């Protein structure tokens, strides 16, 4: 969505783009050895800098009349922002001393591709964690096309599920909603 919006708006490097009201409706599953088509549809909403979006998918090679299944919907907009007074990683790490985990544990509920092997380590604190991420070297060139890389964003937002009370990775599978 970020890439489609940036192309549509000819957004400059480093320009802030906000995703809001995002609803995940269904997973976009691609089984090993298969291909799927993915479509991002943008519709102007209240001016040139704000668009409603829908991400849809269908099996590759489907006939033109075959239905697209919606996976995600929301709003994307260009925003003006000032530099945030954000905590520095060293400050967060200093608070997150309860437990350290090297890398990521292999998920038991879903097979992610090799781009998702990007968790270097996680430092856990009380109700917060610092997740260190690095895209595997073989995929660094992806950043030319995807400055906000889907695999990195996915684990940046879901890499510390162990913070969720009573979470058991062998039993539980949490997804954004």
mmCIF file of C-alpha atoms in Angstrom:
data_model
loop_
_atom_site.group_PDB
_atom_site.id
_atom_site.type_symbol
_atom_site.label_atom_id
_atom_site.label_comp_id
_atom_site.label_asym_id
_atom_site.label_seq_id
_atom_site.Cartn_x
_atom_site.Cartn_y
_atom_site.Cartn_z
ATOM 1 C CA UNK A 1 0.000 0.000 0.000
ATOM 2 C CA UNK A 2 2.817 2.363 0.917
ATOM 3 C CA UNK A 3 4.582 1.709 -2.395
ATOM 4 C CA UNK A 4 1.411 2.072 -4.486
ATOM 5 C CA UNK A 5 0.550 5.335 -2.720
ATOM 6 C CA UNK A 6 4.080 6.704 -3.107
ATOM 7 C CA UNK A 7 4.001 5.913 -6.827
ATOM 8 C CA UNK A 8 0.563 7.493 -7.228
ATOM 9 C CA UNK A 9 1.530 10.617 -5.323
ATOM 10 C CA UNK A 10 5.161 10.769 -6.484
ATOM 11 C CA UNK A 11 5.997 10.994 -2.788
ATOM 12 C CA UNK A 12 9.531 12.021 -2.034
ATOM 13 C CA UNK A 13 12.020 9.935 -0.118
ATOM 14 C CA UNK A 14 11.513 10.266 3.601
ATOM 15 C CA UNK A 15 8.067 11.832 3.238
ATOM 16 C CA UNK A 16 5.662 10.638 5.910
ATOM 17 C CA UNK A 17 2.817 8.371 4.888
ATOM 18 C CA UNK A 18 0.207 7.259 7.411
ATOM 19 C CA UNK A 19 -1.855 4.066 7.301
ATOM 20 C CA UNK A 20 -5.014 4.277 9.419
ATOM 21 C CA UNK A 21 -8.274 2.431 9.978
ATOM 22 C CA UNK A 22 -6.519 -0.716 8.728
ATOM 23 C CA UNK A 23 -8.610 -3.865 8.965
ATOM 24 C CA UNK A 24 -7.149 -7.289 8.213
ATOM 25 C CA UNK A 25 -10.000 -9.343 6.763
ATOM 26 C CA UNK A 26 -8.257 -12.545 5.703
ATOM 27 C CA UNK A 27 -4.686 -13.767 5.241
ATOM 28 C CA UNK A 28 -3.062 -13.620 1.809
ATOM 29 C CA UNK A 29 -1.875 -17.231 1.594
ATOM 30 C CA UNK A 30 0.510 -18.424 -1.105
ATOM 31 C CA UNK A 31 1.114 -22.155 -0.941
ATOM 32 C CA UNK A 32 4.574 -23.420 -1.804
ATOM 33 C CA UNK A 33 4.939 -23.893 -5.569
ATOM 34 C CA UNK A 34 1.868 -21.758 -6.354
ATOM 35 C CA UNK A 35 1.399 -18.147 -7.442
ATOM 36 C CA UNK A 36 -1.201 -15.567 -6.462
ATOM 37 C CA UNK A 37 -2.059 -12.166 -7.885
ATOM 38 C CA UNK A 38 -2.181 -9.245 -5.463
ATOM 39 C CA UNK A 39 -3.969 -5.991 -6.270
ATOM 40 C CA UNK A 40 -3.855 -2.707 -4.378
ATOM 41 C CA UNK A 41 -6.767 -0.435 -5.264
ATOM 42 C CA UNK A 42 -6.611 3.236 -4.221
ATOM 43 C CA UNK A 43 -9.688 5.501 -4.267
ATOM 44 C CA UNK A 44 -9.358 9.251 -3.631
ATOM 45 C CA UNK A 45 -11.023 10.241 -0.379
ATOM 46 C CA UNK A 46 -11.290 13.857 0.670
ATOM 47 C CA UNK A 47 -8.531 15.330 -1.446
ATOM 48 C CA UNK A 48 -5.396 14.389 -3.293
ATOM 49 C CA UNK A 49 -3.432 13.373 -0.210
ATOM 50 C CA UNK A 50 -5.872 10.773 1.221
ATOM 51 C CA UNK A 51 -7.009 7.493 -0.320
ATOM 52 C CA UNK A 52 -9.086 4.540 0.809
ATOM 53 C CA UNK A 53 -7.330 1.304 -0.085
ATOM 54 C CA UNK A 54 -8.278 -2.316 -0.614
ATOM 55 C CA UNK A 55 -5.763 -5.133 -0.987
ATOM 56 C CA UNK A 56 -7.222 -8.124 -2.836
ATOM 57 C CA UNK A 57 -5.909 -11.421 -4.118
ATOM 58 C CA UNK A 58 -6.798 -14.307 -6.377
ATOM 59 C CA UNK A 59 -5.086 -17.316 -7.915
ATOM 60 C CA UNK A 60 -2.695 -16.415 -10.729
ATOM 61 C CA UNK A 61 -4.079 -17.176 -14.161
ATOM 62 C CA UNK A 62 -7.673 -16.711 -13.005
ATOM 63 C CA UNK A 63 -10.142 -15.591 -15.652
ATOM 64 C CA UNK A 64 -10.969 -11.878 -15.830
ATOM 65 C CA UNK A 65 -14.400 -12.488 -14.344
ATOM 66 C CA UNK A 66 -13.124 -14.448 -11.342
ATOM 67 C CA UNK A 67 -13.681 -12.710 -8.037
ATOM 68 C CA UNK A 68 -10.916 -11.080 -6.057
ATOM 69 C CA UNK A 69 -10.947 -11.821 -2.312
ATOM 70 C CA UNK A 70 -10.408 -8.805 -0.051
ATOM 71 C CA UNK A 71 -7.608 -9.195 2.462
ATOM 72 C CA UNK A 72 -7.006 -5.718 3.893
ATOM 73 C CA UNK A 73 -8.718 -2.344 3.771
ATOM 74 C CA UNK A 74 -7.975 1.035 5.252
ATOM 75 C CA UNK A 75 -6.869 4.603 4.552
ATOM 76 C CA UNK A 76 -3.478 5.879 3.407
ATOM 77 C CA UNK A 77 -2.539 9.559 3.491
ATOM 78 C CA UNK A 78 0.412 11.895 3.196
ATOM 79 C CA UNK A 79 0.964 13.639 6.513
ATOM 80 C CA UNK A 80 3.025 16.505 7.789
ATOM 81 C CA UNK A 81 4.985 15.507 10.851
ATOM 82 C CA UNK A 82 7.511 17.019 13.157
ATOM 83 C CA UNK A 83 10.411 15.056 14.532
ATOM 84 C CA UNK A 84 9.147 12.917 17.371
ATOM 85 C CA UNK A 85 10.699 12.938 20.791
ATOM 86 C CA UNK A 86 11.052 9.168 20.662
ATOM 87 C CA UNK A 87 13.015 7.068 23.103
ATOM 88 C CA UNK A 88 16.355 5.925 21.807
ATOM 89 C CA UNK A 89 16.899 2.153 21.466
ATOM 90 C CA UNK A 90 19.587 2.238 24.183
ATOM 91 C CA UNK A 91 17.072 3.773 26.625
ATOM 92 C CA UNK A 92 14.510 1.092 25.830
ATOM 93 C CA UNK A 93 17.117 -1.694 26.079
ATOM 94 C CA UNK A 94 18.120 -0.367 29.524
ATOM 95 C CA UNK A 95 14.522 -0.936 30.695
ATOM 96 C CA UNK A 96 14.202 -4.339 28.986
ATOM 97 C CA UNK A 97 16.430 -6.508 31.136
ATOM 98 C CA UNK A 98 14.056 -9.278 32.254
ATOM 99 C CA UNK A 99 14.939 -11.701 29.444
ATOM 100 C CA UNK A 100 16.888 -11.796 26.170
ATOM 101 C CA UNK A 101 16.017 -14.050 23.240
ATOM 102 C CA UNK A 102 18.449 -14.570 20.365
ATOM 103 C CA UNK A 103 16.699 -14.768 17.004
ATOM 104 C CA UNK A 104 13.141 -15.964 16.583
ATOM 105 C CA UNK A 105 11.611 -19.282 17.403
ATOM 106 C CA UNK A 106 10.255 -21.231 14.445
ATOM 107 C CA UNK A 107 6.484 -20.666 14.220
ATOM 108 C CA UNK A 108 4.409 -23.829 14.493
ATOM 109 C CA UNK A 109 1.156 -22.520 12.985
ATOM 110 C CA UNK A 110 2.265 -20.871 9.755
ATOM 111 C CA UNK A 111 5.251 -21.170 7.427
ATOM 112 C CA UNK A 112 6.786 -17.797 6.697
ATOM 113 C CA UNK A 113 9.207 -17.287 3.815
ATOM 114 C CA UNK A 114 12.921 -16.623 4.328
ATOM 115 C CA UNK A 115 12.420 -12.828 4.406
ATOM 116 C CA UNK A 116 10.665 -13.284 7.751
ATOM 117 C CA UNK A 117 13.866 -14.659 9.304
ATOM 118 C CA UNK A 118 14.730 -11.113 10.332
ATOM 119 C CA UNK A 119 14.600 -11.109 14.142
ATOM 120 C CA UNK A 120 18.145 -10.709 15.451
ATOM 121 C CA UNK A 121 17.095 -10.637 19.103
ATOM 122 C CA UNK A 122 14.452 -9.499 21.551
ATOM 123 C CA UNK A 123 15.029 -7.826 24.918
ATOM 124 C CA UNK A 124 11.986 -8.158 27.175
ATOM 125 C CA UNK A 125 11.019 -5.781 29.942
ATOM 126 C CA UNK A 126 7.822 -5.227 31.880
ATOM 127 C CA UNK A 127 5.028 -4.711 29.341
ATOM 128 C CA UNK A 128 7.515 -3.691 26.614
ATOM 129 C CA UNK A 129 10.180 -5.230 24.434
ATOM 130 C CA UNK A 130 12.852 -4.086 22.034
ATOM 131 C CA UNK A 131 12.963 -6.206 18.886
ATOM 132 C CA UNK A 132 16.131 -5.907 16.804
ATOM 133 C CA UNK A 133 15.449 -6.656 13.144
ATOM 134 C CA UNK A 134 17.699 -7.075 10.108
ATOM 135 C CA UNK A 135 16.532 -8.172 6.687
ATOM 136 C CA UNK A 136 18.654 -11.168 5.593
ATOM 137 C CA UNK A 137 21.457 -10.012 3.292
ATOM 138 C CA UNK A 138 20.060 -11.976 0.337
ATOM 139 C CA UNK A 139 16.967 -9.722 0.370
ATOM 140 C CA UNK A 140 18.426 -6.274 1.096
ATOM 141 C CA UNK A 141 17.836 -5.256 -2.544
ATOM 142 C CA UNK A 142 14.074 -5.573 -1.791
ATOM 143 C CA UNK A 143 14.369 -2.242 0.017
ATOM 144 C CA UNK A 144 14.771 -0.442 -3.334
ATOM 145 C CA UNK A 145 11.175 -1.373 -4.173
ATOM 146 C CA UNK A 146 9.783 -1.641 -0.628
ATOM 147 C CA UNK A 147 11.250 0.992 1.732
ATOM 148 C CA UNK A 148 8.722 -0.186 4.345
ATOM 149 C CA UNK A 149 9.454 -3.905 3.914
ATOM 150 C CA UNK A 150 6.427 -6.149 4.580
ATOM 151 C CA UNK A 151 8.417 -8.861 6.374
ATOM 152 C CA UNK A 152 10.203 -6.376 8.625
ATOM 153 C CA UNK A 153 6.982 -4.475 9.369
ATOM 154 C CA UNK A 154 5.183 -7.739 10.130
ATOM 155 C CA UNK A 155 7.697 -8.763 12.771
ATOM 156 C CA UNK A 156 8.173 -5.219 14.061
ATOM 157 C CA UNK A 157 4.487 -5.224 14.963
ATOM 158 C CA UNK A 158 4.165 -8.856 16.060
ATOM 159 C CA UNK A 159 7.609 -10.022 17.118
ATOM 160 C CA UNK A 160 7.062 -9.691 20.849
ATOM 161 C CA UNK A 161 3.851 -11.675 21.282
ATOM 162 C CA UNK A 162 5.351 -13.237 24.403
ATOM 163 C CA UNK A 163 4.292 -9.994 26.154
ATOM 164 C CA UNK A 164 0.639 -11.015 25.774
ATOM 165 C CA UNK A 165 -0.626 -12.490 29.041
ATOM 166 C CA UNK A 166 -0.965 -16.300 29.083
ATOM 167 C CA UNK A 167 0.451 -16.516 25.542
ATOM 168 C CA UNK A 168 1.715 -20.015 24.683
ATOM 169 C CA UNK A 169 3.476 -20.148 21.309
ATOM 170 C CA UNK A 170 2.831 -23.893 20.987
ATOM 171 C CA UNK A 171 -0.927 -23.341 21.337
ATOM 172 C CA UNK A 172 -1.708 -19.734 20.397
ATOM 173 C CA UNK A 173 -1.587 -17.975 17.037
ATOM 174 C CA UNK A 174 -2.253 -14.257 17.240
ATOM 175 C CA UNK A 175 -2.959 -12.104 14.191
ATOM 176 C CA UNK A 176 -3.579 -8.357 13.891
ATOM 177 C CA UNK A 177 -7.215 -7.293 13.877
#
